[in-house]
Tab-separated table of C-alpha atoms in Angstrom:
chain	number	residue	atom	x	y	z
A	5	UNK	CA	101.585	101.422	78.994
A	6	UNK	CA	100.898	97.936	77.704
A	7	UNK	CA	104.559	96.953	77.425
A	8	UNK	CA	104.993	97.325	81.167
A	9	UNK	CA	102.723	94.444	82.166
A	10	UNK	CA	104.354	92.359	84.863
A	11	UNK	CA	104.712	88.705	84.069
A	12	UNK	CA	102.904	86.630	86.644
A	13	UNK	CA	102.456	82.913	86.644
A	14	UNK	CA	98.722	82.326	86.497
A	15	UNK	CA	96.915	79.495	88.224
A	16	UNK	CA	93.391	79.303	86.899
A	17	UNK	CA	91.059	81.992	85.685
A	18	UNK	CA	91.063	85.448	87.211
A	19	UNK	CA	87.880	87.177	88.209
A	20	UNK	CA	87.029	90.617	86.876
A	21	UNK	CA	87.856	92.091	90.274
A	22	UNK	CA	91.323	90.519	90.223
A	23	UNK	CA	91.905	91.803	86.696
A	24	UNK	CA	90.874	95.315	87.737
A	25	UNK	CA	93.162	95.151	90.767
A	26	UNK	CA	96.081	93.968	88.653
A	27	UNK	CA	95.469	96.743	86.122
A	28	UNK	CA	95.490	99.402	88.865
A	29	UNK	CA	98.658	97.894	90.352
A	30	UNK	CA	100.371	98.016	86.959
A	31	UNK	CA	99.245	101.616	86.501
A	32	UNK	CA	100.735	102.555	89.869
A	33	UNK	CA	104.052	100.963	88.949
A	34	UNK	CA	103.970	102.800	85.611
A	35	UNK	CA	103.765	106.162	87.389
A	36	UNK	CA	106.292	105.194	90.044
A	37	UNK	CA	108.948	104.210	87.547
A	38	UNK	CA	108.934	107.776	86.210
A	39	UNK	CA	109.573	109.004	89.736
A	40	UNK	CA	111.975	106.282	90.832
A	41	UNK	CA	114.563	106.221	88.052
A	42	UNK	CA	115.269	109.990	87.968
A	43	UNK	CA	115.535	110.014	91.777
A	44	UNK	CA	118.070	107.196	91.790
A	45	UNK	CA	120.131	108.598	88.905
A	46	UNK	CA	119.940	112.164	90.237
A	47	UNK	CA	120.953	111.024	93.704
A	48	UNK	CA	123.942	109.124	92.323
A	49	UNK	CA	125.084	112.120	90.264
A	50	UNK	CA	124.630	114.477	93.221
A	51	UNK	CA	126.626	112.105	95.420
A	52	UNK	CA	129.385	111.911	92.833
A	53	UNK	CA	129.675	115.680	92.502
A	54	UNK	CA	129.109	116.972	96.041
A	55	UNK	CA	129.901	114.166	98.510
A	56	UNK	CA	133.454	113.000	99.111
A	57	UNK	CA	134.081	109.269	98.701
A	58	UNK	CA	137.191	107.214	99.350
A	59	UNK	CA	137.065	105.535	95.954
A	60	UNK	CA	134.853	104.784	92.962
A	61	UNK	CA	133.919	101.540	94.662
A	62	UNK	CA	132.644	103.467	97.685
A	63	UNK	CA	130.536	105.715	95.435
A	64	UNK	CA	129.052	102.730	93.583
A	65	UNK	CA	128.159	100.924	96.815
A	66	UNK	CA	126.660	104.079	98.316
A	67	UNK	CA	124.617	104.742	95.154
A	68	UNK	CA	123.357	101.150	95.033
A	69	UNK	CA	122.360	101.213	98.702
A	70	UNK	CA	120.455	104.464	98.212
A	71	UNK	CA	118.798	102.898	95.167
A	72	UNK	CA	117.688	99.936	97.274
A	73	UNK	CA	116.230	102.308	99.868
A	74	UNK	CA	114.382	104.170	97.119
A	75	UNK	CA	113.044	100.903	95.647
A	76	UNK	CA	111.912	99.785	99.094
A	77	UNK	CA	109.995	102.985	99.664
A	78	UNK	CA	108.388	103.171	96.259
A	79	UNK	CA	107.391	99.510	96.194
A	80	UNK	CA	105.232	100.085	99.271
A	81	UNK	CA	103.215	102.820	97.587
A	82	UNK	CA	101.223	100.780	95.018
A	83	UNK	CA	99.098	99.494	97.902
A	84	UNK	CA	98.234	103.097	98.762
A	85	UNK	CA	97.366	103.801	95.142
A	86	UNK	CA	95.246	100.647	94.969
A	87	UNK	CA	93.360	101.579	98.145
A	88	UNK	CA	92.783	105.082	96.802
A	89	UNK	CA	91.515	103.955	93.398
A	90	UNK	CA	89.261	101.216	94.790
A	91	UNK	CA	88.101	103.411	97.705
A	92	UNK	CA	88.487	100.347	99.897
A	93	UNK	CA	91.046	98.793	102.213
A	94	UNK	CA	89.870	95.258	101.539
A	95	UNK	CA	93.064	94.672	99.555
A	96	UNK	CA	95.107	94.909	102.731
A	97	UNK	CA	93.977	92.130	105.065
A	98	UNK	CA	93.864	92.941	108.772
A	99	UNK	CA	96.532	90.380	109.681
A	100	UNK	CA	98.938	91.736	107.087
A	101	UNK	CA	98.199	95.248	108.321
A	102	UNK	CA	98.980	94.289	111.925
A	103	UNK	CA	102.200	92.592	110.797
A	104	UNK	CA	103.227	95.823	109.066
A	105	UNK	CA	102.336	97.816	112.194
A	106	UNK	CA	104.420	95.564	114.440
A	107	UNK	CA	107.326	95.575	111.986
A	108	UNK	CA	107.225	99.378	111.764
A	109	UNK	CA	107.230	99.698	115.550
A	110	UNK	CA	110.237	97.383	115.932
A	111	UNK	CA	112.138	99.251	113.189
A	112	UNK	CA	111.540	102.554	114.947
A	113	UNK	CA	112.723	101.241	118.298
A	114	UNK	CA	115.952	99.914	116.811
A	115	UNK	CA	116.470	103.073	114.737
A	116	UNK	CA	116.621	105.027	117.998
A	117	UNK	CA	118.679	102.513	119.990
A	118	UNK	CA	121.291	101.213	117.554
A	119	UNK	CA	123.959	103.358	115.941
A	120	UNK	CA	123.461	103.164	112.198
A	121	UNK	CA	124.029	105.245	109.066
A	122	UNK	CA	121.651	108.159	108.565
A	123	UNK	CA	120.347	106.745	105.270
A	124	UNK	CA	119.271	103.545	106.994
A	125	UNK	CA	117.665	105.470	109.844
A	126	UNK	CA	115.717	107.534	107.291
A	127	UNK	CA	114.690	104.301	105.560
A	128	UNK	CA	113.184	103.112	108.849
A	129	UNK	CA	111.220	106.323	109.233
A	130	UNK	CA	110.009	106.327	105.633
A	131	UNK	CA	108.030	103.202	106.554
A	132	UNK	CA	106.258	105.326	109.166
A	133	UNK	CA	105.026	107.716	106.487
A	134	UNK	CA	103.523	104.850	104.504
A	135	UNK	CA	102.099	103.313	107.670
A	136	UNK	CA	100.412	106.585	108.695
A	137	UNK	CA	98.845	106.860	105.254
A	138	UNK	CA	97.639	103.242	105.602
A	139	UNK	CA	96.078	104.166	108.949
A	140	UNK	CA	94.374	107.172	107.408
A	141	UNK	CA	93.034	105.080	104.519
A	142	UNK	CA	91.800	102.445	106.941
A	143	UNK	CA	89.897	105.152	108.803
A	144	UNK	CA	88.666	106.863	105.610
A	145	UNK	CA	87.516	103.934	103.483
A	146	UNK	CA	84.998	101.391	104.723
A	147	UNK	CA	85.876	97.730	104.872
A	148	UNK	CA	83.789	95.787	102.357
A	149	UNK	CA	82.593	92.824	104.398
A	150	UNK	CA	80.903	91.212	101.374
A	151	UNK	CA	84.298	90.798	99.699
A	152	UNK	CA	86.062	87.439	99.956
A	153	UNK	CA	89.164	87.703	102.146
A	154	UNK	CA	92.522	85.946	101.734
A	155	UNK	CA	91.118	82.780	103.335
A	156	UNK	CA	88.038	82.564	101.114
A	157	UNK	CA	85.676	83.748	103.855
A	158	UNK	CA	82.840	86.252	103.510
A	159	UNK	CA	81.631	87.929	106.704
A	160	UNK	CA	78.409	89.543	105.471
A	161	UNK	CA	76.496	87.751	102.794
A	162	UNK	CA	74.983	90.117	100.273
A	163	UNK	CA	71.212	90.098	100.547
A	164	UNK	CA	69.817	88.322	97.478
A	165	UNK	CA	67.472	90.458	95.398
A	166	UNK	CA	63.977	88.985	95.349
A	167	UNK	CA	60.532	90.308	94.542
A	168	UNK	CA	59.874	90.876	98.262
A	169	UNK	CA	62.970	93.071	98.724
A	170	UNK	CA	62.220	95.005	95.545
A	171	UNK	CA	58.677	95.774	96.802
A	172	UNK	CA	60.052	96.737	100.229
A	173	UNK	CA	62.432	99.252	98.624
A	174	UNK	CA	59.628	100.953	96.667
C-alpha cells in the first residue's frame, strides 16, 4: 500500500491528526481503485460487445465519458470512508456541506427539466446517494466542537485538567 501515497505539496509540519486523516484517505483510495478500474474496463468491454455504436470513435468517447462518471462518483466516497473511520463529521465543514446540498438540489432539478443522456441523468442522481449517506453520517456521528475548523476557530474549549477537576471526578 505504501507505493500509492499521493504526492502533496506540504507547507509546514503536519499534526498527528492530519497525518492520520491523510493515511485514512489514502487507504480509502487504495480500496476504491480496486473497484474503479474493473468497473471502467468491464463497462467498456460490455459496451463494445452488446451496445451498437456508429464507429470506434463513438465507442471510445462513450467509454471515456462513463469512466469520468465513475471517477466522479468514486472520488466522493473517500469522505464517507473518512467520516466512518473517524466516527466524526468534523472533516466536512458545515459550509461545504451546505454547498454540496445546494449543488445536489440544483442538479436534480435540471436532471428532471432538461433533456439529457441517461448516463448523465444517472450521474446527477448518484450524487443524491452520496448526499443521503452524508446526511445519515451527520445525524449519526457527533460534531466535535473542540476540533479546530477550517478557519482556525474552536467553539468549545476543552476543560483543562487540574487538581480540582480530578478531585471532582473522584
